[in-house]
Short mmCIF file of C-alpha atoms in Angstrom, two decimals:
data_model
loop_
_atom_site.label_atom_id
_atom_site.label_comp_id
_atom_site.label_asym_id
_atom_site.label_seq_id
_atom_site.Cartn_x
_atom_site.Cartn_y
_atom_site.Cartn_z
CA MET A 284 0.00 0.00 0.00
CA LYS A 285 1.22 3.48 -0.84
CA ILE A 286 0.42 4.74 2.67
CA TYR A 287 3.57 2.98 3.92
CA LEU A 288 5.73 4.90 1.48
CA ASP A 289 3.90 8.15 2.26
CA VAL A 290 4.46 7.79 6.01
CA ALA A 291 8.09 6.76 5.49
CA LEU A 292 8.78 9.83 3.36
CA ILE A 293 7.00 12.14 5.79
CA ILE A 294 8.95 10.85 8.79
CA ILE A 295 12.42 11.00 7.23
CA VAL A 296 11.99 14.37 5.49
CA ALA A 297 10.29 15.91 8.55
CA LYS A 298 13.10 14.74 10.84
CA LEU A 299 15.85 15.94 8.52
CA LEU A 300 14.26 19.37 8.19
CA GLY A 301 13.54 19.33 11.93
CA LEU A 302 17.27 18.97 12.59
CA VAL A 303 17.93 21.95 10.34
CA MET A 304 15.33 23.99 12.26
CA ARG A 305 16.92 22.97 15.56
CA ARG A 306 20.29 24.20 14.34
CA LEU A 307 18.62 27.49 13.48
CA LYS A 308 17.03 27.50 16.97
CA LEU A 309 13.53 27.30 15.55
CA PRO A 310 10.71 24.84 16.43
CA GLU A 311 11.06 21.43 14.82
CA VAL A 312 7.36 21.58 13.86
CA ILE A 313 8.37 24.08 11.16
CA GLY A 314 10.47 21.32 9.63
CA ALA A 315 7.46 19.01 9.52
CA LEU A 316 5.33 21.76 7.98
CA LEU A 317 7.93 22.34 5.29
CA ALA A 318 8.15 18.58 4.69
CA GLY A 319 4.42 18.51 3.95
CA LEU A 320 4.68 21.50 1.64
CA ILE A 321 7.59 19.91 -0.24
CA LEU A 322 6.21 16.36 -0.49
CA GLY A 323 2.60 17.39 -1.14
CA PRO A 324 0.82 18.67 -4.25
CA ASN A 325 2.30 22.16 -3.87
CA LEU A 326 5.79 21.04 -4.96
CA ILE A 327 6.92 17.46 -5.63
CA GLY A 328 3.50 15.82 -5.31
CA VAL A 329 4.69 12.38 -4.19
CA VAL A 330 2.36 12.38 -1.15
CA GLN A 331 -1.35 13.01 -1.57
CA GLU A 332 -4.19 13.58 0.88
CA SER A 333 -5.79 10.31 2.06
CA GLU A 334 -8.35 9.19 4.61
CA LEU A 335 -5.81 7.11 6.54
CA LEU A 336 -3.31 9.97 6.65
CA SER A 337 -6.06 12.25 7.92
CA GLY A 338 -6.98 9.71 10.61
CA LEU A 339 -3.41 9.44 11.85
CA SER A 340 -3.24 13.22 11.87
CA SER A 341 -6.38 13.40 14.05
CA ILE A 342 -4.84 11.03 16.60
CA GLY A 343 -1.71 13.16 16.53
CA VAL A 344 -3.53 16.38 17.41
CA VAL A 345 -5.31 14.68 20.32
CA LEU A 346 -2.00 13.40 21.74
CA ILE A 347 -0.35 16.81 21.25
CA MET A 348 -3.09 18.47 23.30
CA PHE A 349 -2.87 15.70 25.92
CA GLY A 350 0.85 16.45 26.26
CA ALA A 351 0.08 20.16 26.63
CA GLY A 352 -2.34 19.36 29.45
CA LEU A 353 0.26 17.19 31.20
CA GLU A 354 2.66 20.15 31.19
CA THR A 355 0.09 22.42 32.86
CA ASN A 356 1.17 23.47 36.34
CA LEU A 357 -1.96 24.32 38.32
CA LYS A 358 0.09 25.52 41.28
CA GLN A 359 1.94 27.91 39.01
CA ILE A 360 -1.37 29.31 37.82
CA LYS A 361 -2.50 29.86 41.42
CA ALA A 362 0.79 31.59 42.24
CA ALA A 363 0.81 33.68 39.06
CA GLY A 364 -1.03 36.59 40.61
CA LYS A 365 -3.15 39.38 39.23
CA PRO A 366 -0.63 40.71 36.62
CA SER A 367 -0.46 37.42 34.72
CA VAL A 368 -4.26 37.17 34.64
CA ILE A 369 -4.56 40.72 33.28
CA ILE A 370 -1.81 40.09 30.72
CA THR A 371 -3.53 36.89 29.61
CA PHE A 372 -6.95 38.47 29.08
CA ALA A 373 -5.50 41.48 27.26
CA GLY A 374 -3.39 39.15 25.12
CA VAL A 375 -6.51 37.18 24.17
CA ILE A 376 -9.11 39.92 23.76
CA LEU A 377 -7.10 42.39 21.64
CA PRO A 378 -5.79 39.92 19.01
CA MET A 379 -9.20 38.26 18.83
CA GLY A 380 -10.93 41.60 18.35
CA LEU A 381 -8.46 42.75 15.71
CA GLY A 382 -8.73 39.45 13.83
CA PHE A 383 -12.51 39.76 13.83
CA LEU A 384 -12.38 43.37 12.60
CA VAL A 385 -9.97 42.53 9.78
CA ALA A 386 -12.10 39.56 8.69
CA CYS A 387 -15.22 41.75 8.68
CA LEU A 388 -13.50 44.36 6.51
CA PHE A 389 -12.75 41.77 3.82
CA ASN A 390 -15.71 39.43 4.30
CA GLY A 391 -18.87 41.48 3.94
CA GLY A 392 -18.58 44.13 6.63
CA PHE A 393 -20.59 44.21 9.86
CA ASN A 394 -24.10 43.82 8.47
CA THR A 395 -23.85 40.24 7.26
CA GLY A 396 -25.78 37.25 8.52
CA ARG A 397 -25.11 35.18 11.63
CA ASP A 398 -23.07 32.51 9.85
CA GLN A 399 -20.70 35.01 8.21
CA MET A 400 -20.21 36.86 11.50
CA LEU A 401 -19.28 33.58 13.19
CA ASP A 402 -16.85 32.81 10.37
CA ASN A 403 -15.28 36.25 10.80
CA LEU A 404 -15.06 35.75 14.56
CA TYR A 405 -13.13 32.53 14.05
CA TYR A 406 -10.25 34.44 12.44
CA GLY A 407 -9.92 36.17 15.80
CA VAL A 408 -10.10 32.85 17.66
CA ILE A 409 -7.04 31.62 15.76
CA LEU A 410 -5.08 34.64 16.99
CA THR A 411 -5.74 33.93 20.68
CA ALA A 412 -3.16 31.13 20.69
CA THR A 413 0.36 31.55 22.06
CA SER A 414 3.32 29.18 21.83
CA VAL A 415 6.17 30.04 24.17
CA ALA A 416 8.53 27.17 23.35
CA ILE A 417 10.82 29.53 21.42
CA THR A 418 10.53 32.18 24.13
CA VAL A 419 11.45 29.71 26.87
CA ALA A 420 14.48 28.50 24.91
CA THR A 421 15.61 32.09 24.33
CA LEU A 422 15.16 33.11 27.97
CA LYS A 423 17.01 29.99 29.14
CA GLU A 424 19.90 30.85 26.85
CA LEU A 425 20.00 34.37 28.29
CA GLY A 426 19.59 33.17 31.87
CA LYS A 427 16.41 35.22 32.28
CA LEU A 428 13.72 32.56 32.58
CA THR A 429 13.12 33.40 36.25
CA ASP A 430 13.03 37.19 36.05
CA ARG A 431 9.71 39.03 36.32
CA ALA A 432 9.06 39.06 32.57
CA GLY A 433 9.94 35.38 32.15
CA THR A 434 7.74 34.26 35.04
CA SER A 435 4.82 36.33 33.74
CA ILE A 436 5.18 34.90 30.22
CA LEU A 437 5.14 31.30 31.45
CA SER A 438 2.09 31.83 33.68
CA ALA A 439 0.18 33.84 31.08
CA ALA A 440 0.87 31.25 28.37
CA VAL A 441 -0.72 28.46 30.42
CA LEU A 442 -3.81 30.58 31.14
CA ASP A 443 -3.85 31.61 27.47
CA ASP A 444 -4.22 27.99 26.34
CA ILE A 445 -7.10 27.33 28.74
CA ILE A 446 -9.00 30.52 27.86
CA GLY A 447 -8.38 29.98 24.15
CA LEU A 448 -9.83 26.47 24.31
CA VAL A 449 -12.93 27.71 26.13
CA ILE A 450 -13.47 30.39 23.46
CA LEU A 451 -12.89 27.80 20.73
CA THR A 452 -15.48 25.54 22.35
CA VAL A 453 -18.11 28.28 22.54
CA VAL A 454 -17.58 29.51 18.97
CA ILE A 455 -17.57 26.04 17.40
CA GLY A 456 -20.73 25.25 19.36
CA GLN A 457 -22.48 28.12 17.57
CA LYS A 458 -21.90 26.62 14.13
CA ASN A 459 -25.06 24.58 14.51
CA PRO A 460 -27.94 26.92 13.49
CA ASP A 461 -30.16 25.28 16.11
CA SER A 462 -27.68 26.11 18.84
CA SER A 463 -27.64 29.17 21.08
CA ILE A 464 -25.08 30.81 23.32
CA GLY A 465 -27.00 29.65 26.37
CA LYS A 466 -27.14 26.03 25.17
CA THR A 467 -23.46 26.04 24.22
CA LEU A 468 -22.41 27.49 27.58
CA LEU A 469 -24.61 24.94 29.35
CA PHE A 470 -23.00 22.00 27.59
CA THR A 471 -19.56 23.53 28.15
CA ALA A 472 -20.30 23.88 31.86
CA LEU A 473 -21.64 20.31 32.01
CA PHE A 474 -18.46 19.06 30.35
CA PHE A 475 -16.30 20.78 32.95
CA VAL A 476 -18.47 19.31 35.71
CA PHE A 477 -17.87 15.93 34.07
CA VAL A 478 -14.13 16.62 34.01
CA VAL A 479 -14.05 17.69 37.66
CA VAL A 480 -16.05 14.68 38.92
CA CYS A 481 -14.50 12.00 36.71
CA GLY A 482 -11.10 13.65 36.87
CA PHE A 483 -11.13 13.66 40.67
CA ILE A 484 -11.99 9.94 40.80
CA ILE A 485 -9.45 9.03 38.10
CA ASN A 486 -6.76 11.17 39.74
CA LYS A 487 -7.23 9.49 43.12
CA LEU A 488 -7.33 6.02 41.57
CA TYR A 489 -4.23 6.79 39.53
CA LYS A 490 -2.30 7.92 42.61
CA MET A 491 -3.25 4.69 44.37
CA LEU A 492 -1.98 2.65 41.43
CA GLU A 493 1.23 4.70 41.34
CA LYS A 494 2.24 3.27 44.70
CA ARG A 495 2.30 -0.20 43.17
CA TYR A 496 3.10 0.47 39.52
CA GLU A 497 5.17 3.66 39.63
CA HIS A 498 6.98 4.26 36.31
CA HIS A 499 5.32 1.22 34.76
CA ARG A 500 4.10 1.15 31.19
CA ARG A 501 0.61 0.35 32.47
CA MET A 502 0.43 3.87 33.89
CA ALA A 503 1.23 5.39 30.50
CA ILE A 504 -1.36 3.13 28.84
CA LEU A 505 -3.99 4.20 31.38
CA GLY A 506 -3.13 7.84 30.72
CA VAL A 507 -3.57 7.47 26.96
CA PHE A 508 -6.84 5.59 27.49
CA VAL A 509 -8.25 8.47 29.57
CA CYS A 510 -7.00 10.95 26.95
CA LEU A 511 -8.86 9.19 24.13
CA PHE A 512 -11.95 8.62 26.28
CA PHE A 513 -12.16 12.31 27.28
CA ALA A 514 -11.65 13.32 23.64
CA TYR A 515 -14.53 11.05 22.62
CA ALA A 516 -16.77 12.25 25.48
CA ALA A 517 -16.15 15.91 24.69
CA GLU A 518 -17.20 15.49 21.07
CA ALA A 519 -19.87 12.79 21.26
CA TRP A 520 -21.61 13.68 24.53
CA PHE A 521 -21.15 17.44 24.84
CA GLY A 522 -20.67 18.59 21.25
CA LEU A 523 -17.26 20.12 21.97
CA ALA A 524 -13.96 19.81 20.11
CA GLU A 525 -12.10 16.61 20.94
CA ILE A 526 -8.91 18.57 21.62
CA VAL A 527 -10.60 20.17 24.64
CA GLY A 528 -11.22 16.73 26.13
CA ALA A 529 -7.66 15.61 25.42
CA PHE A 530 -6.21 18.75 27.02
CA MET A 531 -8.33 18.38 30.17
CA ALA A 532 -7.32 14.70 30.42
CA GLY A 533 -3.73 15.87 30.57
CA VAL A 534 -4.59 18.37 33.31
CA VAL A 535 -6.15 15.52 35.34
CA PHE A 536 -2.78 13.76 35.46
CA SER A 537 -0.59 16.88 35.65
CA ASP A 538 -0.06 16.73 39.45
CA THR A 539 0.71 12.99 39.66
CA LYS A 540 4.16 11.51 40.23
CA ASP A 541 4.04 9.72 36.89
CA ALA A 542 3.00 12.80 34.88
CA LYS A 543 6.50 13.23 33.47
CA TYR A 544 6.76 9.49 32.84
CA VAL A 545 3.49 9.45 30.90
CA GLU A 546 4.50 12.61 29.05
CA LYS A 547 7.80 11.00 28.08
CA HIS A 548 6.06 7.97 26.54
CA VAL A 549 3.48 10.12 24.77
CA ASP A 550 6.29 12.30 23.42
CA GLU A 551 8.03 9.20 22.08
CA SER A 552 4.95 8.28 20.04
CA LEU A 553 4.57 11.88 18.90
CA PHE A 554 8.23 12.22 17.97
CA LEU A 555 8.36 8.96 16.04
CA LEU A 556 5.05 9.08 14.18
CA PHE A 557 2.05 11.22 15.05
CA SER A 558 3.55 14.70 15.38
CA PRO A 559 5.40 14.70 12.03
CA ILE A 560 2.32 13.27 10.32
CA PHE A 561 0.01 15.90 11.80
CA PHE A 562 2.15 18.90 10.89
CA ALA A 563 3.15 17.47 7.51
CA HIS A 564 -0.52 16.79 6.81
CA ILE A 565 -1.21 20.49 7.29
CA GLY A 566 1.45 21.29 4.69
CA ILE A 567 0.10 18.63 2.32
CA SER A 568 -3.49 19.85 2.55
CA ALA A 569 -2.57 23.56 2.30
CA THR A 570 -3.27 24.96 -1.16
CA PHE A 571 -1.43 27.87 -2.77
CA GLY A 572 -2.37 29.95 -5.75
CA SER A 573 -6.12 29.33 -5.56
CA PHE A 574 -6.94 32.48 -3.59
CA GLY A 575 -7.83 35.84 -5.10
CA GLY A 576 -6.60 39.32 -4.30
CA ASN A 577 -9.17 39.84 -1.55
CA MET A 578 -7.92 36.82 0.40
CA VAL A 579 -4.29 37.88 -0.12
CA TRP A 580 -4.97 41.24 1.51
CA LEU A 581 -6.99 39.55 4.25
CA GLY A 582 -4.08 37.19 4.87
CA ILE A 583 -1.49 39.97 5.00
CA CYS A 584 -3.58 42.02 7.42
CA PHE A 585 -4.29 38.88 9.46
CA VAL A 586 -0.57 38.22 9.92
CA LEU A 587 0.10 41.85 10.87
CA VAL A 588 -2.65 42.08 13.49
CA GLY A 589 -1.65 38.63 14.73
CA LEU A 590 1.81 39.95 15.54
CA LEU A 591 0.83 43.43 16.72
CA GLY A 592 -2.24 42.31 18.68
CA LYS A 593 -0.30 40.06 21.06
CA LEU A 594 2.58 42.52 21.30
CA ALA A 595 0.37 45.51 22.09
CA GLY A 596 -2.14 43.68 24.30
CA CYS A 597 0.43 41.99 26.51
CA SER A 598 2.90 44.90 26.59
CA LEU A 599 0.33 47.57 27.46
CA SER A 600 -1.33 45.43 30.13
CA ALA A 601 2.07 44.61 31.67
CA ARG A 602 2.89 48.33 31.74
CA ALA A 603 -0.45 49.02 33.44
CA CYS A 604 0.49 46.44 36.09
CA GLY A 605 3.63 48.39 37.00
CA TYR A 606 6.24 46.66 34.85
CA THR A 607 8.99 48.82 33.38
CA SER A 608 8.84 49.74 29.70
CA ARG A 609 11.56 47.23 28.86
CA GLU A 610 9.94 44.44 30.90
CA SER A 611 6.58 45.17 29.27
CA LEU A 612 8.11 44.93 25.82
CA ARG A 613 9.69 41.60 26.73
CA VAL A 614 6.36 40.21 27.87
CA GLY A 615 4.68 41.31 24.63
CA LEU A 616 7.42 39.85 22.45
CA GLY A 617 7.48 36.62 24.46
CA MET A 618 3.73 36.10 23.95
CA MET A 619 3.86 36.93 20.24
CA ALA A 620 5.10 33.54 19.00
CA ARG A 621 2.63 31.09 17.43
CA ALA A 622 3.07 27.42 16.58
CA GLU A 623 1.16 24.20 17.16
CA VAL A 624 -1.94 25.58 18.93
CA ALA A 625 -2.61 28.15 16.17
CA LEU A 626 -2.26 25.42 13.54
CA ILE A 627 -4.53 23.06 15.47
CA THR A 628 -7.16 25.78 15.93
CA THR A 629 -7.03 26.59 12.22
CA GLN A 630 -7.39 22.94 11.28
CA LYS A 631 -10.43 22.64 13.54
CA GLY A 632 -11.89 25.74 11.89
CA ILE A 633 -11.44 24.24 8.43
CA GLU A 634 -13.09 20.98 9.52
CA ALA A 635 -16.02 22.89 11.08
CA GLY A 636 -16.47 25.02 7.96
CA PHE A 637 -15.55 28.39 9.50
CA ILE A 638 -12.70 29.15 7.12
CA SER A 639 -11.45 27.88 3.78
CA GLU A 640 -8.46 25.55 3.64
CA ASP A 641 -7.01 28.11 1.20
CA PHE A 642 -6.34 30.34 4.22
CA MET A 643 -3.95 27.88 5.90
CA PRO A 644 -0.83 29.27 4.12
CA PHE A 645 -1.33 32.61 5.89
CA VAL A 646 -1.48 30.90 9.29
CA ILE A 647 1.69 29.03 8.38
CA ALA A 648 3.23 32.40 7.43
CA LEU A 649 2.26 33.78 10.86
CA VAL A 650 3.92 30.80 12.55
CA LEU A 651 7.11 31.18 10.50
CA ILE A 652 7.38 34.97 10.90
CA SER A 653 6.62 35.01 14.63
CA SER A 654 9.04 32.11 15.20
CA LEU A 655 11.80 34.05 13.46
CA LEU A 656 11.10 37.47 14.98
CA THR A 657 10.47 36.50 18.61
CA PRO A 658 13.96 35.27 19.59
CA ILE A 659 15.74 38.02 17.62
CA LEU A 660 13.73 40.90 19.08
CA LEU A 661 13.62 39.40 22.58
CA LYS A 662 17.41 39.17 22.69
CA LEU A 663 17.69 42.80 21.63
CA THR A 664 15.66 43.89 24.67
CA TYR A 665 18.32 42.33 26.94
CA ARG A 666 21.23 44.05 25.21
CA ASN A 667 23.20 46.25 27.64
CA ASP A 668 20.95 45.09 30.48
CA PRO A 669 22.51 46.08 33.84
CA ALA A 670 23.81 43.11 35.81
CA GLU A 671 21.79 44.04 38.87
CA GLN A 672 18.57 43.63 36.88
CA LEU A 673 19.25 40.03 35.88
CA ILE A 674 16.80 38.72 38.46
CA SER A 675 14.10 41.22 39.29
CA ALA A 676 11.56 38.89 40.83
CA PRO A 677 11.60 35.49 42.55
CA SER A 678 10.64 32.50 40.48
CA VAL A 679 7.41 30.66 40.94
CA PRO A 680 8.10 27.88 43.44
CA SER A 681 8.13 24.38 42.08
CA ALA A 682 5.76 21.69 43.21
CA LYS A 683 8.49 20.10 45.36
CA GLU A 684 9.32 23.43 47.02
CA GLN A 685 5.67 23.96 47.83
#
């Protein structure tokens, strides 16, 4: 079957380009994206879209979100304080509002029907996402991960993911013409009640099993089972996106002893197979050259407000919270990067019919540009930084310290 050759080509090309990206200090997911663009119909054309490839990609996105949930530090969120909450909301609301305004300008204005307004709103939803992997790597290199700006970025990024998923859930729920905001919010609330009740029971049971099977493969298998079950429950029972269920499943296990062990085994599967297939699949399914001038201008403006919205929203809110001008700029730049969550959100929007798959290249452009600009500009803000300002605030205590 050709699927074997397709997967083999995706894995080897994605990994080779991923190594190149790592040398350039960029996310390896960019390498997988480029692999899809190169192997797919846009260039060489040796790998085509298929149902099996799409299925493997869907499993990949669920596991990616499960891993993101496992990395969530609830204690860090509690210790983040008021500034990080304000920065998060400003960094979500402003980009989302700007994305919506830009989409309205190019897609019928403000007097269109309900469906078009929802479609326009989804452009803003895509811009709520933040990926701080590049920022963390840059701050580590500079030795500034624990200063006030670094701590605020880490805390705000975690809150950003949670708020973004809630917004995604509500907006996708409105796609059904028979749905209403009240009904969507009700089912969203019921889902979170389900997560709290089932999650509490599963968490306690898991901790009991840890005492007997700590660092055993059975614990990783149980974790993946709950991930897939929550993903199914979110979509089938509550009408929500499956990625929300997968993320919350990760949060359920995030405070257990075996969280890192489970994450390690999930990452192995992602690294070897599912992650390169998911990101390459985005590149394969992305189409170039089929959009008209109106979409080109929409895409250009979308990328610009995507960059400026996060920068302005997070910087100005940090300044309002008493941060210095330089610290505020660092926070804004650190929150500007986009990667996997923006791509996942876009893919969900395409599947739900909010946006055309022709728009994906512009989201990829946003990921590439923000990934290149963030580390360069962030390093410039630390140039000639006085030595006494290296650590301006204590770090958030770890779980062990607490």
